[in-house]
Short mmCIF file of C-alpha atoms in Angstrom, two decimals:
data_model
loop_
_atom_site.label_atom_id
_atom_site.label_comp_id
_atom_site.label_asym_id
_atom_site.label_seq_id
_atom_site.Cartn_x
_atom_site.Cartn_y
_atom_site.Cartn_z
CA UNK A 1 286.33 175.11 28.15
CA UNK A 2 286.84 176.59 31.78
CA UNK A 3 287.40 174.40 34.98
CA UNK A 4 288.87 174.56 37.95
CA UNK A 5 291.47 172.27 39.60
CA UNK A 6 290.28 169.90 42.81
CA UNK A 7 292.48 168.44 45.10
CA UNK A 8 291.91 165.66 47.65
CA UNK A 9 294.69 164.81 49.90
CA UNK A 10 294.23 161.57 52.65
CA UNK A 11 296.39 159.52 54.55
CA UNK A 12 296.52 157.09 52.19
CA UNK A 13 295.52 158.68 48.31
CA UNK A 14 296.29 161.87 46.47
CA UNK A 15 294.23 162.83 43.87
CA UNK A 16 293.62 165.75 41.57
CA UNK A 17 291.13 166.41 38.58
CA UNK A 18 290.08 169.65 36.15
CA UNK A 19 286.26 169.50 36.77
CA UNK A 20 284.06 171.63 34.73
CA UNK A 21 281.19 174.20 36.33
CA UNK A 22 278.28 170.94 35.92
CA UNK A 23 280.94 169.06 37.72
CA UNK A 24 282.17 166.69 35.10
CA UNK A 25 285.66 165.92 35.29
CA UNK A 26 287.38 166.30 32.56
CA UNK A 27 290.56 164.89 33.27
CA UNK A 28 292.19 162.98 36.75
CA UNK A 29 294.30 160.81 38.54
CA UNK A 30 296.01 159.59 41.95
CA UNK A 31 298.49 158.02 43.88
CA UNK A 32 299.42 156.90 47.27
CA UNK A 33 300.42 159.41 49.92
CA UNK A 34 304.22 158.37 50.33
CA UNK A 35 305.27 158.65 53.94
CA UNK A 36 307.52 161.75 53.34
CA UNK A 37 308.18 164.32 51.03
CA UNK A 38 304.12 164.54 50.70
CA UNK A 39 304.77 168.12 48.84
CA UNK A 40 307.09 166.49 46.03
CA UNK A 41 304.58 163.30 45.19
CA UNK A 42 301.51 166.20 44.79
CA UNK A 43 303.54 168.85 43.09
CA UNK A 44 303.90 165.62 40.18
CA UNK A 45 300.58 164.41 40.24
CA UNK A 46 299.37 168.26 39.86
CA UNK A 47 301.60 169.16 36.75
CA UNK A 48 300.68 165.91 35.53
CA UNK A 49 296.62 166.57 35.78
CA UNK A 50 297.36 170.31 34.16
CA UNK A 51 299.51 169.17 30.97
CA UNK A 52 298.13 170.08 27.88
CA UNK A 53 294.54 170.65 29.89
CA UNK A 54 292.31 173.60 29.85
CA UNK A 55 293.90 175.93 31.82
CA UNK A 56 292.21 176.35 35.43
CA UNK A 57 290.62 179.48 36.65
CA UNK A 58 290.87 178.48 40.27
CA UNK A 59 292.16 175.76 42.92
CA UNK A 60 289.97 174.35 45.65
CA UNK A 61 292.02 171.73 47.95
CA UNK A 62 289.97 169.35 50.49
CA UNK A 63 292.77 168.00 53.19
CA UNK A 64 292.52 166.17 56.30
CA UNK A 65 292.88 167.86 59.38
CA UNK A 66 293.06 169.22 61.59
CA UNK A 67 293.57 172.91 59.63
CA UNK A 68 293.89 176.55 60.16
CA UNK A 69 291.44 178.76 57.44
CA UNK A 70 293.61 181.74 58.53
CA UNK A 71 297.25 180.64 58.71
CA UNK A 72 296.00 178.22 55.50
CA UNK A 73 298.31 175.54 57.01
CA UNK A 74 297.51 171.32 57.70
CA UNK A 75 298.21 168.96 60.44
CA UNK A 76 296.99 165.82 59.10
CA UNK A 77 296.78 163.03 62.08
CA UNK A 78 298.02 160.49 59.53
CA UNK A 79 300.58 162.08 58.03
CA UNK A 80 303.04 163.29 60.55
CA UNK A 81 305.53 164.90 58.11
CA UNK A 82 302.91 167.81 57.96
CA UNK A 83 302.52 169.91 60.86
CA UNK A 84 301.45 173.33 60.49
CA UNK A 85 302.35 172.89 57.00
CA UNK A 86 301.28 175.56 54.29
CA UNK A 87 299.48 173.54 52.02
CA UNK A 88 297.25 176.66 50.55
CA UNK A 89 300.72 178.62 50.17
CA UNK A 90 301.93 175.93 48.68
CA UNK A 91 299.72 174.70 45.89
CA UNK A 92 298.87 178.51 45.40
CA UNK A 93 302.69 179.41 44.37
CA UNK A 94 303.42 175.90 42.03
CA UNK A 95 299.92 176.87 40.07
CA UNK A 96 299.49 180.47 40.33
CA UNK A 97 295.59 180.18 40.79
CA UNK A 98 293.63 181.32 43.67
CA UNK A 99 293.37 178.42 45.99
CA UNK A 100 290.89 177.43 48.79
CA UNK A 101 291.21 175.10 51.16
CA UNK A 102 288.94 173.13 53.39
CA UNK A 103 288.70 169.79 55.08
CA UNK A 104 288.21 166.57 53.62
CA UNK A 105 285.19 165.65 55.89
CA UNK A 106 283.74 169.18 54.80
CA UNK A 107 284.96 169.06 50.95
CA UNK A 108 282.63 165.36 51.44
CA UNK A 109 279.42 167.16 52.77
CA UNK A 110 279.72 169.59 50.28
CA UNK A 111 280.28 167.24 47.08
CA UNK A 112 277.23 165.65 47.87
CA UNK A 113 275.43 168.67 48.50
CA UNK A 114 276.18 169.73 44.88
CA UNK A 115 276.56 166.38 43.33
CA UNK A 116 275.23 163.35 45.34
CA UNK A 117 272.46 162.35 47.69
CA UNK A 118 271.69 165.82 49.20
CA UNK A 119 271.20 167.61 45.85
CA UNK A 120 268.29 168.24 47.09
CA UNK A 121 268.75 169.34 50.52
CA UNK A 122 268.86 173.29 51.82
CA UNK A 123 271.41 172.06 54.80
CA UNK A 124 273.11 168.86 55.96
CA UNK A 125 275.84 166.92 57.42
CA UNK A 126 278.12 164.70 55.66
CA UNK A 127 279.32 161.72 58.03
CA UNK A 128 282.26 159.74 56.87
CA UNK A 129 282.50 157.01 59.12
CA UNK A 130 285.53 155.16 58.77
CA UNK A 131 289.10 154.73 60.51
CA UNK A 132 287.68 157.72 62.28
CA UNK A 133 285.01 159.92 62.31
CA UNK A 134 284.61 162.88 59.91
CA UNK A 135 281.93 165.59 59.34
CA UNK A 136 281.21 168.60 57.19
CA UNK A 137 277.95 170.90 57.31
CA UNK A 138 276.13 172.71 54.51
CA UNK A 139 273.86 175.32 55.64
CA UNK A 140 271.38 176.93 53.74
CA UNK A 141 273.87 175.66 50.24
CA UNK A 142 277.20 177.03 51.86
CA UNK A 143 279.59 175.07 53.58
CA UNK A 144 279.80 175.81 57.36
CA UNK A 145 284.24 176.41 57.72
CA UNK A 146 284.18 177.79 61.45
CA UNK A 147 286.46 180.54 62.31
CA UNK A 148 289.41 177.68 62.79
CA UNK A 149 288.14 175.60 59.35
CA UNK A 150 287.11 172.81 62.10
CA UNK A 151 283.61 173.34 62.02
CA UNK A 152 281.43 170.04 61.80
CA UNK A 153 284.30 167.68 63.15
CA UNK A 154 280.88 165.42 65.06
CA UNK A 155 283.78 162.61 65.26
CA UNK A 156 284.85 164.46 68.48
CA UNK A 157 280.88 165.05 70.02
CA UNK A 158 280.83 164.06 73.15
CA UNK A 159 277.35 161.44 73.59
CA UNK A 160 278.20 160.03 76.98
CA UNK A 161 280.12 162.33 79.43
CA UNK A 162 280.70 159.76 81.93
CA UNK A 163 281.74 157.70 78.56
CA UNK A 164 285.11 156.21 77.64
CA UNK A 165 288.29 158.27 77.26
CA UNK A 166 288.90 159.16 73.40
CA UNK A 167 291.99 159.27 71.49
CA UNK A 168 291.69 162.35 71.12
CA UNK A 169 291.73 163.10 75.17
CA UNK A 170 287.42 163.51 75.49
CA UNK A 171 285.24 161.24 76.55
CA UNK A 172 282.52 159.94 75.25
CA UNK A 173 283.34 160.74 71.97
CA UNK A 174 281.25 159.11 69.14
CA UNK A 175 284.20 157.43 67.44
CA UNK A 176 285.68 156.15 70.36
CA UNK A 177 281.90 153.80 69.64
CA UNK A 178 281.43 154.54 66.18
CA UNK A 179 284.05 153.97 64.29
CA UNK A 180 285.03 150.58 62.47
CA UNK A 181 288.07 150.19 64.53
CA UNK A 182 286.80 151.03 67.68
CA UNK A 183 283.72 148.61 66.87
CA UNK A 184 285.85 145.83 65.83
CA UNK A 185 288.00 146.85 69.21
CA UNK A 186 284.62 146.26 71.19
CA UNK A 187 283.65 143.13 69.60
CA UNK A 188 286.85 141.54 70.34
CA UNK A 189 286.64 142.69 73.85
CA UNK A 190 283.24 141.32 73.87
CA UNK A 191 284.08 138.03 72.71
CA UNK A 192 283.60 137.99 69.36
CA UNK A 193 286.01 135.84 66.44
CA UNK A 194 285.96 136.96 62.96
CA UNK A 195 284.11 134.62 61.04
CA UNK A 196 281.89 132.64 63.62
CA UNK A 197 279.29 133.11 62.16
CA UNK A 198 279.36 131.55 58.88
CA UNK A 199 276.18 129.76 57.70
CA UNK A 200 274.24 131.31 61.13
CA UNK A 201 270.58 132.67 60.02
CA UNK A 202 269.99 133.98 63.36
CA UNK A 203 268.66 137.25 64.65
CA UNK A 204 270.16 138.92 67.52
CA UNK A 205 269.45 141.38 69.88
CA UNK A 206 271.27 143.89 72.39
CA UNK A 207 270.86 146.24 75.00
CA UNK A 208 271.74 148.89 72.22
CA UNK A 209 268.68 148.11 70.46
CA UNK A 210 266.09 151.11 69.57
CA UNK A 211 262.78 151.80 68.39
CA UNK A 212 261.46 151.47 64.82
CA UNK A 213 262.58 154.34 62.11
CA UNK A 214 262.23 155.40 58.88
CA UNK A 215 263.29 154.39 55.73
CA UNK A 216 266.56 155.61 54.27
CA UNK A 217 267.20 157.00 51.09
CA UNK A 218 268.07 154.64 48.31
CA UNK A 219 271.98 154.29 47.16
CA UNK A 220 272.27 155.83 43.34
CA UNK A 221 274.78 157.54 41.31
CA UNK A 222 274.69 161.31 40.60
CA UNK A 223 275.16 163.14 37.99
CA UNK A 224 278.97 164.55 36.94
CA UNK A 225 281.82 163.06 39.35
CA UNK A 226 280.47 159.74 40.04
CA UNK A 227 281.57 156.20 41.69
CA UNK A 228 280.87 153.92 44.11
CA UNK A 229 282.91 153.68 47.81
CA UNK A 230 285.47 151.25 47.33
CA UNK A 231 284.12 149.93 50.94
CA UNK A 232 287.30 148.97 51.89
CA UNK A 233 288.15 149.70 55.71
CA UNK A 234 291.82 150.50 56.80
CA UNK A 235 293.41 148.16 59.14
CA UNK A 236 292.55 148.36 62.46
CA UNK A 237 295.09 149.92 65.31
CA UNK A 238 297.76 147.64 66.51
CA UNK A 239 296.97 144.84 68.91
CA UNK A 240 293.63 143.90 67.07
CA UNK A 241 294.49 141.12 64.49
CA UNK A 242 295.17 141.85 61.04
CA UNK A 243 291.82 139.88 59.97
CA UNK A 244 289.46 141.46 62.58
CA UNK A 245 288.60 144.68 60.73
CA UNK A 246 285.27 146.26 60.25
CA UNK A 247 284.87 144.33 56.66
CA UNK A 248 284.62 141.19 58.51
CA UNK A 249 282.89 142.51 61.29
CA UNK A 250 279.73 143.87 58.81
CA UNK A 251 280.07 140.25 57.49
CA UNK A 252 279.54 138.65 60.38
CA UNK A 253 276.36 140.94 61.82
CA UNK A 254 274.67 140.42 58.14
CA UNK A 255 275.12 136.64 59.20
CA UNK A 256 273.38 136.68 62.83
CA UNK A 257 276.42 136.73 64.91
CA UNK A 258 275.04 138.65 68.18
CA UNK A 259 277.86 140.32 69.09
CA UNK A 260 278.71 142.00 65.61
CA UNK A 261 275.49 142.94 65.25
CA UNK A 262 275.11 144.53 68.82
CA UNK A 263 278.98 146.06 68.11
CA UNK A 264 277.16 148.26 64.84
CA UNK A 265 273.83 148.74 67.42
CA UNK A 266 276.00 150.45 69.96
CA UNK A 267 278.09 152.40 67.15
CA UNK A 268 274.71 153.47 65.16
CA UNK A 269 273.33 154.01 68.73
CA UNK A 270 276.20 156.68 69.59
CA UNK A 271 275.59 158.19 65.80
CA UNK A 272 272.14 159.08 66.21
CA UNK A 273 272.73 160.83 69.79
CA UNK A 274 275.31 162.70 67.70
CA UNK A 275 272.85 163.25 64.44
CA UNK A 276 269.66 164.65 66.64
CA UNK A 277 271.90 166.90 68.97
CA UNK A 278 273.07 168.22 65.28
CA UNK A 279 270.12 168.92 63.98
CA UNK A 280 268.98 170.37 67.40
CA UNK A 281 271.42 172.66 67.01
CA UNK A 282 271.41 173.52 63.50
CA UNK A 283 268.45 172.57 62.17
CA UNK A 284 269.55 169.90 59.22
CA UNK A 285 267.15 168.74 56.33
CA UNK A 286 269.01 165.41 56.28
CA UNK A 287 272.16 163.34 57.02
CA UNK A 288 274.12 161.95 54.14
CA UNK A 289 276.88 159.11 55.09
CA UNK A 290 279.31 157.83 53.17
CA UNK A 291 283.37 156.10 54.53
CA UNK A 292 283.96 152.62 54.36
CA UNK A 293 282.20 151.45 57.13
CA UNK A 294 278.94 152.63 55.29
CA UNK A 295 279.43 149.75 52.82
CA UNK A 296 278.03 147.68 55.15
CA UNK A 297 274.14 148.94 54.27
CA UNK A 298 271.58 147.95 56.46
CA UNK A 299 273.76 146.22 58.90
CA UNK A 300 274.95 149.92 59.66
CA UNK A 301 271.50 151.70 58.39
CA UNK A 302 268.51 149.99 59.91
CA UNK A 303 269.46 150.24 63.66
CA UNK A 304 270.64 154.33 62.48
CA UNK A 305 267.39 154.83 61.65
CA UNK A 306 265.75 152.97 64.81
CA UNK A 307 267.99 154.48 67.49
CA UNK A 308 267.45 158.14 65.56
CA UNK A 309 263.69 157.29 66.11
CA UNK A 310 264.24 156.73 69.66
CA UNK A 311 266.47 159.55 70.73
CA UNK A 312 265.06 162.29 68.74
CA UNK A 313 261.78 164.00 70.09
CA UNK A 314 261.50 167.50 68.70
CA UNK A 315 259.38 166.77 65.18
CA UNK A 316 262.20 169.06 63.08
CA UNK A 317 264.57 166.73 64.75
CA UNK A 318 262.59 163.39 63.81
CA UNK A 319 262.11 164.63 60.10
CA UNK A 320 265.91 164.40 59.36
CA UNK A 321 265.84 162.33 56.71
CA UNK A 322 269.46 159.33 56.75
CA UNK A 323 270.79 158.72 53.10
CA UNK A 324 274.06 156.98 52.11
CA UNK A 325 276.64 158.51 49.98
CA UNK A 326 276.09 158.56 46.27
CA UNK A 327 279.04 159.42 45.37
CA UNK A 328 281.46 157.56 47.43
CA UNK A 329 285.18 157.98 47.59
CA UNK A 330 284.83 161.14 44.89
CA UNK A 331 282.73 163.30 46.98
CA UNK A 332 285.76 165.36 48.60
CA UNK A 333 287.39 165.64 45.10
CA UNK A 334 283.66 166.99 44.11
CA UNK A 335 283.62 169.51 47.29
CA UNK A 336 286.92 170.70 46.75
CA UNK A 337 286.00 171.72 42.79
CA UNK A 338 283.11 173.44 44.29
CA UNK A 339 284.82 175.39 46.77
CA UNK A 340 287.19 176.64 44.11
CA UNK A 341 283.57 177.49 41.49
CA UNK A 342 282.72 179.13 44.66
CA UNK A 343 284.87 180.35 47.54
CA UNK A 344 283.04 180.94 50.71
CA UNK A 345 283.37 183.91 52.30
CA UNK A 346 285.96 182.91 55.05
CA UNK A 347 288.47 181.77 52.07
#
């Protein structure tokens, strides 16, 4: 039986499979990301996913980034023991296989291109919304690298040039609105405590309120490497209690509480500026998003779809359709298998 090896390497999981040309893994596992020696911990986890398997034709490796196609090195944010390391050099040398490498975010887009909810899609964008704000495009059914590997990083779009000052050292950017931390961060600042609104049936409203949209596209499970998001959300940045994470915020909008629910308004309000000036730009058939902050469904979903309604005008733009991940926390590990099935050019 031929296969190929996938690797998906986070902040806080490893994992590694031999998936088969349909996709279907045939054999897998993981483990945390240890603080240091990140090299040693994979190198294990590797040898142990090859034992006694079919032997692998080919290695495709999905990574966080930032990364450098050319140089084939990583410089994960959240793992500061790797700068400019050689990851592709690396994994290439302990297997011996021709190896690929791409981003996560990417490696995501392009697993459920193949795999998940945009199977049936010419071109899209994967969104992982999360701790931050990841993004990968497919374009006509071929990933979209970049000359750097960085192409599709929408985290880092700017939406509001007179906006607030990013992490990253923008402004504006959508996760500085979008993400779960910096929605909790804004609730908090706004007033909000975790849990106030237990047993509240209210509706609220906020100036980050839209117009009506369109349906999204029901959650399912596709075929081959399958499973649902875990929907668990990292802990937020320091200074924001341990409790007050983007879980409880989700919780709290689904119950009424106004100021959760205008917290995900603004944050889907800053995601749909970002969607329509993508698919100005590139011309998408439809958004697929998946991270933990998706769990929260239509808390996150229904004002998407109402501010994307608002803020698009072309009708190209308005047909993009919003879907949410089918394939969850696999859909890198899925990218990265397809990537090594079939290396882009840039590779």
């Amino acid at each position: 039986m031929t296969c190929v090896l996938a690797i998906d390497i986070g902040g806080t999981k490893l994992a590694a499979a031999l998936v088969d040309e349909a996709g279907s893994i045939l054999r897998s596992d993981t483990r945390p990301t240890p603080r240091s020696d990140v090299m040693s911990a994979l190198t294990a986890l590797i040898k142990e996913v090859m034992d006694d398997g079919p032997p692998p034709l080919a290695a495709g490796i999905g990574c966080a980034g930032p990364v450098d196609l050319a140089a084939g090195t990583v410089s994960p944010v959240n793992m500061p023991s790797w700068r400019g390391f050689p990851l592709r050099r690396e994994v290439r040398e302990l297997t011996g296989l021709p190896t690929v490498l791409a981003g996560d975010a990417q490696c995501f887009a392009l697993g459920e291109h193949w795999l998940g909810a945009g199977r049936d899609c010419a071109s899209l964008l994967g969104v992982v919304v999360s701790t931050g704000i990841g993004g990968g495009l497919v374009i006509d059914g071929v990933p979209l690298l970049g000359p750097t590997g960085n192409a599709g990083h929408v985290g880092h779009m700017s939406i509001d040039p007179y906006g607030e000052r990013c992490e990253c050292g923008g402004r504006g950017c959508v996760e500085r609105y979008s993400s779960g931390p910096n929605m909790t961060r804004w609730a908090l600042e706004n007033g909000w405590t975790p849990g106030s609104a237990s047993g509240s049936n209210g509706t609220a409203s906020s100036t980050a309120g839209a117009g009506p949209g369109t349906a999204s596209g029901p959650s399912g499970t596709g075929p081959g490497i399958t499973g649902a998001d875990s929907g668990a959300t990292a802990q937020a940045p320091h200074g924001i209690p341990a409790k007050a994470d983007a879980r409880a915020l989700a919780q709290d909008a689904a119950a009424g509480d106004p100021i959760a629910v205008a917290a995900f308004e603004r944050g889907a309000r800053a995601l749909a500026g970002m969607i329509a000036s993508t698919a100005a730009a590139v011309e998408i058939n439809a958004v697929v998003i998946g991270g933990g902050v998706s769990a929260a469904g239509k808390v996150l979903f229904e004002p998407l779809e109402q501010a994307l309604d608002d803020v698009a005008g072309l009708p190209f733009v308005k047909a993009v359709q919003v879907r949410q991940s089918t394939l969850g926390v696999r859909a890198s590990l899925a990218g990265a298998a397809h990537l090594a099935w079939h290396p882009p050019p840039t590779s």
